[in-house]
PDB file of C-alpha atoms in Angstrom:
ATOM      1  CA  UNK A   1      -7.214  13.631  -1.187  1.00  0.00           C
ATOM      2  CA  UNK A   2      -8.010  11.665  -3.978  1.00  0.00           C
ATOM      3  CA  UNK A   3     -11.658   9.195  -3.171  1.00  0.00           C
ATOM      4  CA  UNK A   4     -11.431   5.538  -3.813  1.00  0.00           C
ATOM      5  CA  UNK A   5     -14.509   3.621  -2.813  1.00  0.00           C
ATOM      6  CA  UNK A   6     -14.644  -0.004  -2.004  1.00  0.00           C
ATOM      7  CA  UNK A   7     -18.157  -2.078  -2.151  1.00  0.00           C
ATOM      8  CA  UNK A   8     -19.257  -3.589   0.161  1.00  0.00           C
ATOM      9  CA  UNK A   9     -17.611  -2.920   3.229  1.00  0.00           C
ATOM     10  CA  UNK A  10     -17.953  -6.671   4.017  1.00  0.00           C
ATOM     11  CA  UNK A  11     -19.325  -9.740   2.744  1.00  0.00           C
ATOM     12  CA  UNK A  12     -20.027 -13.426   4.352  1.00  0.00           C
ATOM     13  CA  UNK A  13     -20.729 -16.276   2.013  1.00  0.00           C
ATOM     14  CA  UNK A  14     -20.750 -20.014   2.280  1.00  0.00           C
ATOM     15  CA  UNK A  15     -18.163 -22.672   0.497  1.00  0.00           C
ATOM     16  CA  UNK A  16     -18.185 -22.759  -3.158  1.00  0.00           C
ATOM     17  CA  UNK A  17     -20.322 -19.254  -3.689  1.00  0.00           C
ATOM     18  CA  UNK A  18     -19.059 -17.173  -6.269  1.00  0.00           C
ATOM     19  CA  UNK A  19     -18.608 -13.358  -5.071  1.00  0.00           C
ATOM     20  CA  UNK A  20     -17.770 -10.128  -6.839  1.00  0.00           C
ATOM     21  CA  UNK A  21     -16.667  -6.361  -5.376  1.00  0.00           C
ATOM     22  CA  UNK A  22     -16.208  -3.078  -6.563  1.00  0.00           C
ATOM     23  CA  UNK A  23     -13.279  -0.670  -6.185  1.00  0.00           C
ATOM     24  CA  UNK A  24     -14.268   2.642  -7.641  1.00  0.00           C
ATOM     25  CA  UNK A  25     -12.351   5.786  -8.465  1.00  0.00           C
ATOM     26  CA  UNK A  26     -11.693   8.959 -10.214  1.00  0.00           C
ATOM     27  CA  UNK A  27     -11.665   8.697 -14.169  1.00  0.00           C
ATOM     28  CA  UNK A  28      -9.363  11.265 -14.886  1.00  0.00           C
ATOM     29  CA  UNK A  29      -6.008  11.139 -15.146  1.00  0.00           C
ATOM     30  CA  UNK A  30      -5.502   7.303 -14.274  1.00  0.00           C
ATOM     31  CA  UNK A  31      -2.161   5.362 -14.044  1.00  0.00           C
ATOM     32  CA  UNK A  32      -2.717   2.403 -12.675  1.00  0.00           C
ATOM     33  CA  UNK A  33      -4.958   0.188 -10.248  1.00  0.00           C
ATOM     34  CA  UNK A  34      -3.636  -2.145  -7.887  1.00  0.00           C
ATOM     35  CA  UNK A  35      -5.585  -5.244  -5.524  1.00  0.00           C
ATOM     36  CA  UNK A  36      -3.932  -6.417  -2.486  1.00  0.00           C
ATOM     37  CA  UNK A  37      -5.177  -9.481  -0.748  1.00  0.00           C
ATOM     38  CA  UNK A  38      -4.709  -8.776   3.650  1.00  0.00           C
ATOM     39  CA  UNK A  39      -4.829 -12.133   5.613  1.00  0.00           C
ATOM     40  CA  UNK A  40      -5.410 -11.766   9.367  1.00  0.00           C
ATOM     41  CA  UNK A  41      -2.049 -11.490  10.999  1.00  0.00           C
ATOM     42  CA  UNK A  42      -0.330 -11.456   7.774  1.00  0.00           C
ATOM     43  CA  UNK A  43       1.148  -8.541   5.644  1.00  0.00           C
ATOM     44  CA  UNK A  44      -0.958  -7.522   2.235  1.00  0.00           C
ATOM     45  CA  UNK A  45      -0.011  -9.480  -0.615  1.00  0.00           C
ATOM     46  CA  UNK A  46      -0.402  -8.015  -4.481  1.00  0.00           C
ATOM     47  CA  UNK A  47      -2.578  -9.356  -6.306  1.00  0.00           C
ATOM     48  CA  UNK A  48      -2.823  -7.227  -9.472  1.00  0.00           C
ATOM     49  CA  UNK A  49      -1.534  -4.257 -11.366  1.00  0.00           C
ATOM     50  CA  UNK A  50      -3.991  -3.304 -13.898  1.00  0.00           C
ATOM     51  CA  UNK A  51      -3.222  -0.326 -15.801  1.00  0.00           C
ATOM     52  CA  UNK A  52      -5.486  -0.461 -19.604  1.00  0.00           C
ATOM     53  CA  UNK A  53      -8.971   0.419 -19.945  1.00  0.00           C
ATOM     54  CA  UNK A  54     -10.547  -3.335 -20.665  1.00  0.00           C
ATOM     55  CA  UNK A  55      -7.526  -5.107 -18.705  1.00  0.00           C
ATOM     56  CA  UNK A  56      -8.467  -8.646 -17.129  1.00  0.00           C
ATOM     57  CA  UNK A  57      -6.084 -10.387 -14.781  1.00  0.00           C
ATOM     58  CA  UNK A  58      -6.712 -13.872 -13.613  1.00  0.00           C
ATOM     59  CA  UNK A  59      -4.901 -16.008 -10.996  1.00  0.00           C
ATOM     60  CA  UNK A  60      -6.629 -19.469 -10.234  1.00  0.00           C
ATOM     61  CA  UNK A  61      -9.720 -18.650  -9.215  1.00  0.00           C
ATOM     62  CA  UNK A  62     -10.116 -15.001  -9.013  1.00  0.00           C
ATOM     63  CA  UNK A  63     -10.117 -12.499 -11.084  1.00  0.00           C
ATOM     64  CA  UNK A  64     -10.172  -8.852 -11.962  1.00  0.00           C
ATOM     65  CA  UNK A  65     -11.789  -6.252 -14.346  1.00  0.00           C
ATOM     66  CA  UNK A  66     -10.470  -2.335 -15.333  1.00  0.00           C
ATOM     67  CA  UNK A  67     -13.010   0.141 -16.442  1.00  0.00           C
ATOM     68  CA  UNK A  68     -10.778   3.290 -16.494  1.00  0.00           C
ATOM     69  CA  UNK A  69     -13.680   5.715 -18.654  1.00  0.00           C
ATOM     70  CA  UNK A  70     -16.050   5.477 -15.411  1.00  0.00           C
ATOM     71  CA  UNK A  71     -14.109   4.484 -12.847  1.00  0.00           C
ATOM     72  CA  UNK A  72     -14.287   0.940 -11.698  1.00  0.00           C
ATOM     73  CA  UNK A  73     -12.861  -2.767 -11.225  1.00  0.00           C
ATOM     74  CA  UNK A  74     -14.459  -5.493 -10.039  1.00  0.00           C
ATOM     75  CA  UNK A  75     -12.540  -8.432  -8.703  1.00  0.00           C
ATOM     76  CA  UNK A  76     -14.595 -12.105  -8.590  1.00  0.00           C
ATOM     77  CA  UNK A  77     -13.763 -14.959  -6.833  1.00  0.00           C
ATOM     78  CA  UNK A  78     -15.236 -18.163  -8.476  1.00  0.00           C
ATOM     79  CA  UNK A  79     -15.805 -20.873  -6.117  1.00  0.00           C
ATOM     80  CA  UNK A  80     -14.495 -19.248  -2.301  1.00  0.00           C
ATOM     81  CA  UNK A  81     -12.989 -21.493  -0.469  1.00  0.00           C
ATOM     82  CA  UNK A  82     -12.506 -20.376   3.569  1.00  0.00           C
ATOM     83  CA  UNK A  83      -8.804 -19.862   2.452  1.00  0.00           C
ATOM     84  CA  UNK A  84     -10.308 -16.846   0.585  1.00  0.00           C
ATOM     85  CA  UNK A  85     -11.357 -14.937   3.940  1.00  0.00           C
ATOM     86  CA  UNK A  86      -9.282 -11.840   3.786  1.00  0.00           C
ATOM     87  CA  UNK A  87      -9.985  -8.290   3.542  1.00  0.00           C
ATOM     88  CA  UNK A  88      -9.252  -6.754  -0.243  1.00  0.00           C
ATOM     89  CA  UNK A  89      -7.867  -3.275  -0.597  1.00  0.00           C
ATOM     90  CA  UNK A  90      -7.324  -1.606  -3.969  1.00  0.00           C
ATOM     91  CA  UNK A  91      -5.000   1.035  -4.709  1.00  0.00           C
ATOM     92  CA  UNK A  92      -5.429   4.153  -7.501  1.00  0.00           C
ATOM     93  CA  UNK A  93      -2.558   5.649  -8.666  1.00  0.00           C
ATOM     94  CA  UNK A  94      -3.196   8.733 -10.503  1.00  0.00           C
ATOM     95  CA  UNK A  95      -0.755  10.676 -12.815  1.00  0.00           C
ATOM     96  CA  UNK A  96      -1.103  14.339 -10.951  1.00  0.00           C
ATOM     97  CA  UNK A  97      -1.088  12.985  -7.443  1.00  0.00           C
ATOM     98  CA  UNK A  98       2.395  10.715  -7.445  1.00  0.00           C
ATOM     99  CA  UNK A  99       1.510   8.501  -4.688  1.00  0.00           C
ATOM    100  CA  UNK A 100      -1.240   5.508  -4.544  1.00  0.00           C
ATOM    101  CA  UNK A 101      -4.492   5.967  -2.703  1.00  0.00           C
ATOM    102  CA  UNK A 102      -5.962   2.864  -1.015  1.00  0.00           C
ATOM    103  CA  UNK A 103     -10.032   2.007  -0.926  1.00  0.00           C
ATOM    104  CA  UNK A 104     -10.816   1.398   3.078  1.00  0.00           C
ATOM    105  CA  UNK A 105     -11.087  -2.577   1.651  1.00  0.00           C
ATOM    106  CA  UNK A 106     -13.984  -5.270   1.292  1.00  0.00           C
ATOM    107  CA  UNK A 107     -13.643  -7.954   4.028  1.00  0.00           C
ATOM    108  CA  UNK A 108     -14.944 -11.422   2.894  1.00  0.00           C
ATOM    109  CA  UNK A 109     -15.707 -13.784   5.296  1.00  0.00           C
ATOM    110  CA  UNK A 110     -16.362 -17.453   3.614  1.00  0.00           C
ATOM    111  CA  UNK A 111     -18.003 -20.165   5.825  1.00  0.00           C
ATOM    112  CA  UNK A 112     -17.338 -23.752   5.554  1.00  0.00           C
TER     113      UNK A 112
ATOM    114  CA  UNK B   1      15.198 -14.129   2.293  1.00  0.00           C
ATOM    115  CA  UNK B   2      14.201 -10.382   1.023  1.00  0.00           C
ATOM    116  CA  UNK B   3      11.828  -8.227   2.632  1.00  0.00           C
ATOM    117  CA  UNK B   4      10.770  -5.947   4.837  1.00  0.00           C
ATOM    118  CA  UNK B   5      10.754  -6.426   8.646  1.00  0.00           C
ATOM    119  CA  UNK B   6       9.250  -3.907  11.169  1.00  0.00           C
ATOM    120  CA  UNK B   7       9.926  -3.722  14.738  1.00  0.00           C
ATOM    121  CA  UNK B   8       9.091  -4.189  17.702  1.00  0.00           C
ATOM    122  CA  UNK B   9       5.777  -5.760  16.953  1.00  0.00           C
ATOM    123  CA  UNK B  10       3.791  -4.208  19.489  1.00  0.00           C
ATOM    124  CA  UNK B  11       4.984  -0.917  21.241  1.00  0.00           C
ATOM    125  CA  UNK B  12       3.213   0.909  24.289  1.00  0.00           C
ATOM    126  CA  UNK B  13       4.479   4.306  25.182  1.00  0.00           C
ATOM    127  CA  UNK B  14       3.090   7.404  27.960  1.00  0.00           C
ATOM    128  CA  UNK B  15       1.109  10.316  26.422  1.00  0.00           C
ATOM    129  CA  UNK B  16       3.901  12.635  25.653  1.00  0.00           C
ATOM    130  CA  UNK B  17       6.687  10.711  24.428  1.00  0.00           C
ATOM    131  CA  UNK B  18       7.845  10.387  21.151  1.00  0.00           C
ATOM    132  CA  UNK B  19       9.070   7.108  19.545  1.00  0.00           C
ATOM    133  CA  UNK B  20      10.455   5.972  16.748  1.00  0.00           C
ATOM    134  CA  UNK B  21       9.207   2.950  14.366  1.00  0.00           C
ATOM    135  CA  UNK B  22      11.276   0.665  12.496  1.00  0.00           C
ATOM    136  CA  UNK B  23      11.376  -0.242   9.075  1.00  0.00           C
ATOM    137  CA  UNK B  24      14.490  -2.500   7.060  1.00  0.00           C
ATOM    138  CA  UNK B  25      13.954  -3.734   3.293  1.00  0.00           C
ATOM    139  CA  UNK B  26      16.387  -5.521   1.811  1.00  0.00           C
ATOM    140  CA  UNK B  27      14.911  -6.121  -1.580  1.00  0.00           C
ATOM    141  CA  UNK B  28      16.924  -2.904  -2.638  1.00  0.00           C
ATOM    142  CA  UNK B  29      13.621  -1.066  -3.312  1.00  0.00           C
ATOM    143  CA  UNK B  30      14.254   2.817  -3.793  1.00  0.00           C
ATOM    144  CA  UNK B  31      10.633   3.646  -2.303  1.00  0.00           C
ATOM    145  CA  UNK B  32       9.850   3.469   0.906  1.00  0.00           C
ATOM    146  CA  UNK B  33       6.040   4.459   2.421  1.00  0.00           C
ATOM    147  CA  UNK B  34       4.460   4.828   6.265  1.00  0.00           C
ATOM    148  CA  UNK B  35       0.822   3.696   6.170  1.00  0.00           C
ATOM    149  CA  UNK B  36      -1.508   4.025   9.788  1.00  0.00           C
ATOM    150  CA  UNK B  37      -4.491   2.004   9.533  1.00  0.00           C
ATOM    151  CA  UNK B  38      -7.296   2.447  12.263  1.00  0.00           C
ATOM    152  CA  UNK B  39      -9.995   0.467  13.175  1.00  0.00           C
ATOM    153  CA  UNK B  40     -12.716  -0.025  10.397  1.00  0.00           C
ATOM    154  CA  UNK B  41     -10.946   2.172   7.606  1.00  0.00           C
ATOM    155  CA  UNK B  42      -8.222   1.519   4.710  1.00  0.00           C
ATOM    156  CA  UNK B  43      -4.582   2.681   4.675  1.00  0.00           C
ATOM    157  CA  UNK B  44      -3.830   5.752   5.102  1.00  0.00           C
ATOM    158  CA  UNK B  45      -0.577   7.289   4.038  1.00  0.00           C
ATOM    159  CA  UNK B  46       1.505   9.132   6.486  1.00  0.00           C
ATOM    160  CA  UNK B  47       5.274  10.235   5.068  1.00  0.00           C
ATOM    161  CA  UNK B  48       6.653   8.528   1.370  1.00  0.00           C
ATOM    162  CA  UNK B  49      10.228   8.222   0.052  1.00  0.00           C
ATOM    163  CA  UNK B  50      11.000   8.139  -3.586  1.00  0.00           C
ATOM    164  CA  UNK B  51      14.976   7.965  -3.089  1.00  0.00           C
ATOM    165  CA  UNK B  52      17.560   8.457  -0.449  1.00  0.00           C
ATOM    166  CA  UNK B  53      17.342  11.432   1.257  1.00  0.00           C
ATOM    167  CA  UNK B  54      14.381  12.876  -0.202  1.00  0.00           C
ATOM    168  CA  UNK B  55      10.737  12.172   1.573  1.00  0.00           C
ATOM    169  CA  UNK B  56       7.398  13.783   1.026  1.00  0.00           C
ATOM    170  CA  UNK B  57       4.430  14.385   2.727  1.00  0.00           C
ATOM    171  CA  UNK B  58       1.230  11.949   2.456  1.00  0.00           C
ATOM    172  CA  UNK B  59      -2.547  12.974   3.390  1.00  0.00           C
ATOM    173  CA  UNK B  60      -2.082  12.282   7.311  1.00  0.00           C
ATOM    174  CA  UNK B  61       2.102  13.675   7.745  1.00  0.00           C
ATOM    175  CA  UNK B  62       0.915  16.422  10.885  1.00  0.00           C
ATOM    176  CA  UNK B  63       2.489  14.947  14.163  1.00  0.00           C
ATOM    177  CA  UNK B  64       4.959  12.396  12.502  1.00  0.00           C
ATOM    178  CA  UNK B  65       8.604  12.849  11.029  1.00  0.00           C
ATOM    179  CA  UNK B  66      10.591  10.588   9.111  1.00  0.00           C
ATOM    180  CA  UNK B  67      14.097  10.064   7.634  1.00  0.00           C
ATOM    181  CA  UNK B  68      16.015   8.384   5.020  1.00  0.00           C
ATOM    182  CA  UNK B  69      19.675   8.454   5.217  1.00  0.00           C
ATOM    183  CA  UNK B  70      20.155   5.305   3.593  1.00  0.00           C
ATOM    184  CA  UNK B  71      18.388   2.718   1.261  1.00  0.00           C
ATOM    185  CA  UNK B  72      16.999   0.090   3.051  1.00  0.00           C
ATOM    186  CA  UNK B  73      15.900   2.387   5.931  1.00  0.00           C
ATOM    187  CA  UNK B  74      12.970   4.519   6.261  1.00  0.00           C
ATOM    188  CA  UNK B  75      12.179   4.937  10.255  1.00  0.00           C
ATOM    189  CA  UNK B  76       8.893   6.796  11.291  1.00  0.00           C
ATOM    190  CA  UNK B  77       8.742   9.271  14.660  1.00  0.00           C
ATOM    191  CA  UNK B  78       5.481   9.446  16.033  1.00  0.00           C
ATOM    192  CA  UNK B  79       5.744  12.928  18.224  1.00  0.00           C
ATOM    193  CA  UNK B  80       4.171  13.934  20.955  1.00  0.00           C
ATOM    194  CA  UNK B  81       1.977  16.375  18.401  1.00  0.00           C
ATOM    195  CA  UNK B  82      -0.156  13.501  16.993  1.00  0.00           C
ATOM    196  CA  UNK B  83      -3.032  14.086  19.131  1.00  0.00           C
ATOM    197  CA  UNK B  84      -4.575  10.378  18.174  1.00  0.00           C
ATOM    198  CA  UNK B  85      -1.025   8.191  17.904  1.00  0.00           C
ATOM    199  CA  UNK B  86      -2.863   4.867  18.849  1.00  0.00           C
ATOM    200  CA  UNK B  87      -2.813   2.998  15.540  1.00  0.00           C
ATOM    201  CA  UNK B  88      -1.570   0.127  13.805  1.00  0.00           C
ATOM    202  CA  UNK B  89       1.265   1.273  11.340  1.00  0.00           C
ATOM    203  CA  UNK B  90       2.443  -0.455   8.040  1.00  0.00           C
ATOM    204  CA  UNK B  91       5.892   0.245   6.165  1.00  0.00           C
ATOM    205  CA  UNK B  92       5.996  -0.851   2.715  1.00  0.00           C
ATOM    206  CA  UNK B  93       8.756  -0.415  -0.098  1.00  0.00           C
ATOM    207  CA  UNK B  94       8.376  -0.649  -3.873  1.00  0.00           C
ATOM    208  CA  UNK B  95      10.846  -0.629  -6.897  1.00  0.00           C
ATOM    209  CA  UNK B  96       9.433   3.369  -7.561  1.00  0.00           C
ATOM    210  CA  UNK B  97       6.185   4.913  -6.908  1.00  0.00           C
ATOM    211  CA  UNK B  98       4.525   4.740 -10.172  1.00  0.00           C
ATOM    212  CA  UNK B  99       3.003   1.083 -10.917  1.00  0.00           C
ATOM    213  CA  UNK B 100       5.083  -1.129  -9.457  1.00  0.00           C
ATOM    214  CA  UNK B 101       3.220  -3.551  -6.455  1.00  0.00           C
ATOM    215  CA  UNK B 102       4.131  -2.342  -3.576  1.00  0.00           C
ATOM    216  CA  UNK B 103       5.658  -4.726  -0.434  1.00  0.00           C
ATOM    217  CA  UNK B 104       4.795  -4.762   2.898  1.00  0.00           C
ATOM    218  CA  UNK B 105       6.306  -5.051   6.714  1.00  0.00           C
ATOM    219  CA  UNK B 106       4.254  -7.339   9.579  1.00  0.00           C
ATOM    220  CA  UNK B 107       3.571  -3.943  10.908  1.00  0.00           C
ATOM    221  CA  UNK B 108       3.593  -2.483  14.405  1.00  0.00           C
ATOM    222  CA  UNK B 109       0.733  -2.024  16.482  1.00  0.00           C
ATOM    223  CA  UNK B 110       1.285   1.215  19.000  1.00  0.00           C
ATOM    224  CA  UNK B 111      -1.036   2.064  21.695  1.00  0.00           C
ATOM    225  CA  UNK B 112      -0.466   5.082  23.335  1.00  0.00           C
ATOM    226  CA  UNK B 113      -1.739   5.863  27.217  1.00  0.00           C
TER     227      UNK B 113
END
């Protein structure tokens, strides 16, 4: 079982903070990265599909970064907004393993 | 409207007994997946279908069965082997299994007494 780590497990912030997490994996052999936003009682949305070493995404106010040599991609959020308060899962997919491999998620809570 | 829909939404069954879960896409998706995700921890993957009537086995497949007999089904049997079956379980479906976003059900939440 391939590890993918998420950082940190949660986070609280206030209104109009800026934020940042880590989804980190194993450097060999990548295919692709995916982040999935999960509202409460909703189904996870996609966010993402990064698959190039120095890949940025952006969608309105957040954003994501691919490091595929050591392992990592942050995603920021400029500016949360409560609407924000989810719980963000990344998925590795790897070229030997066929299948995706999900981090355990970072669950943001922003306050008003 | 495409998706995927999952039912029943909540499902309560005796130590013992297997049941089935339920999982319909009609976004004509050729994978299917079977995620269980427990308290405090990510998605784990339980049974995965690339095509029609072939399935393979995820990190967690010991006490579960699946089948796919046609396209935009993929339902999940939770035996009486899984010796921890309480769980909240996810289907999703993608176009294949490579990079492609995948797309999820509501999800059903089983307990298990």
């Amino acid at each position: 079982i391939l590890n993918v780590e998420q950082s940190p497990q949660s986070l609280h912030v206030q209104e109009g903070d800026s934020t940042n997490f880590t989804c980190s994996f194993p450097s060999s052999n990548f295919y692709a990265l995916h982040w999935y936003r999960w509202e409460t009682a909703k189904s996870p949305e996609a966010l993402f599909v990064m698959t190039l070493n120095g890949d940025e995404k952006k969608k309105g106010r957040i954003s994501a970064t691919l490091n595929t040599k050591e392992g990592y991609s942050y995603l920021y959020i400029k500016g949360s907004q409560p609407e924000d308060s989810a719980t963000y899962l990344c998925a590795f997919y790897n070229t030997n393993a066929g299948k995706s491999t999900f981090g355990d998620g970072t669950t943001l809570t922003v306050k008003p | 409207d495409g998706g995927i829909t999952q039912s029943p939404k909540y499902l309560f069954r005796k130590e013992g007994q297997n049941v089935t879960l339920s999982c319909e896409q009609n976004l004509n998706h050729d994978a299917m997946y079977w995620y269980r995700q427990d308290p405090g921890q990510g998605l784990r993957l339980i049974y995965y279908s690339q095509i029609v009537n072939d399935f393979q086995k995820g990190d967690i497949a010991e006490g579960y069965s699946v089948s796919r007999e046609k396209k935009e089904s993929f339902p999940l049997t939770v035996t009486s082997a899984q010796k921890n079956p309480t769980a909240f379980y996810l289907c999703a479906s993608s176009i294949g299994t490579r990079s492609y976003e995948q797309y999820f059900g509501p999800g059903t939440r089983l307990t298990v007494t």
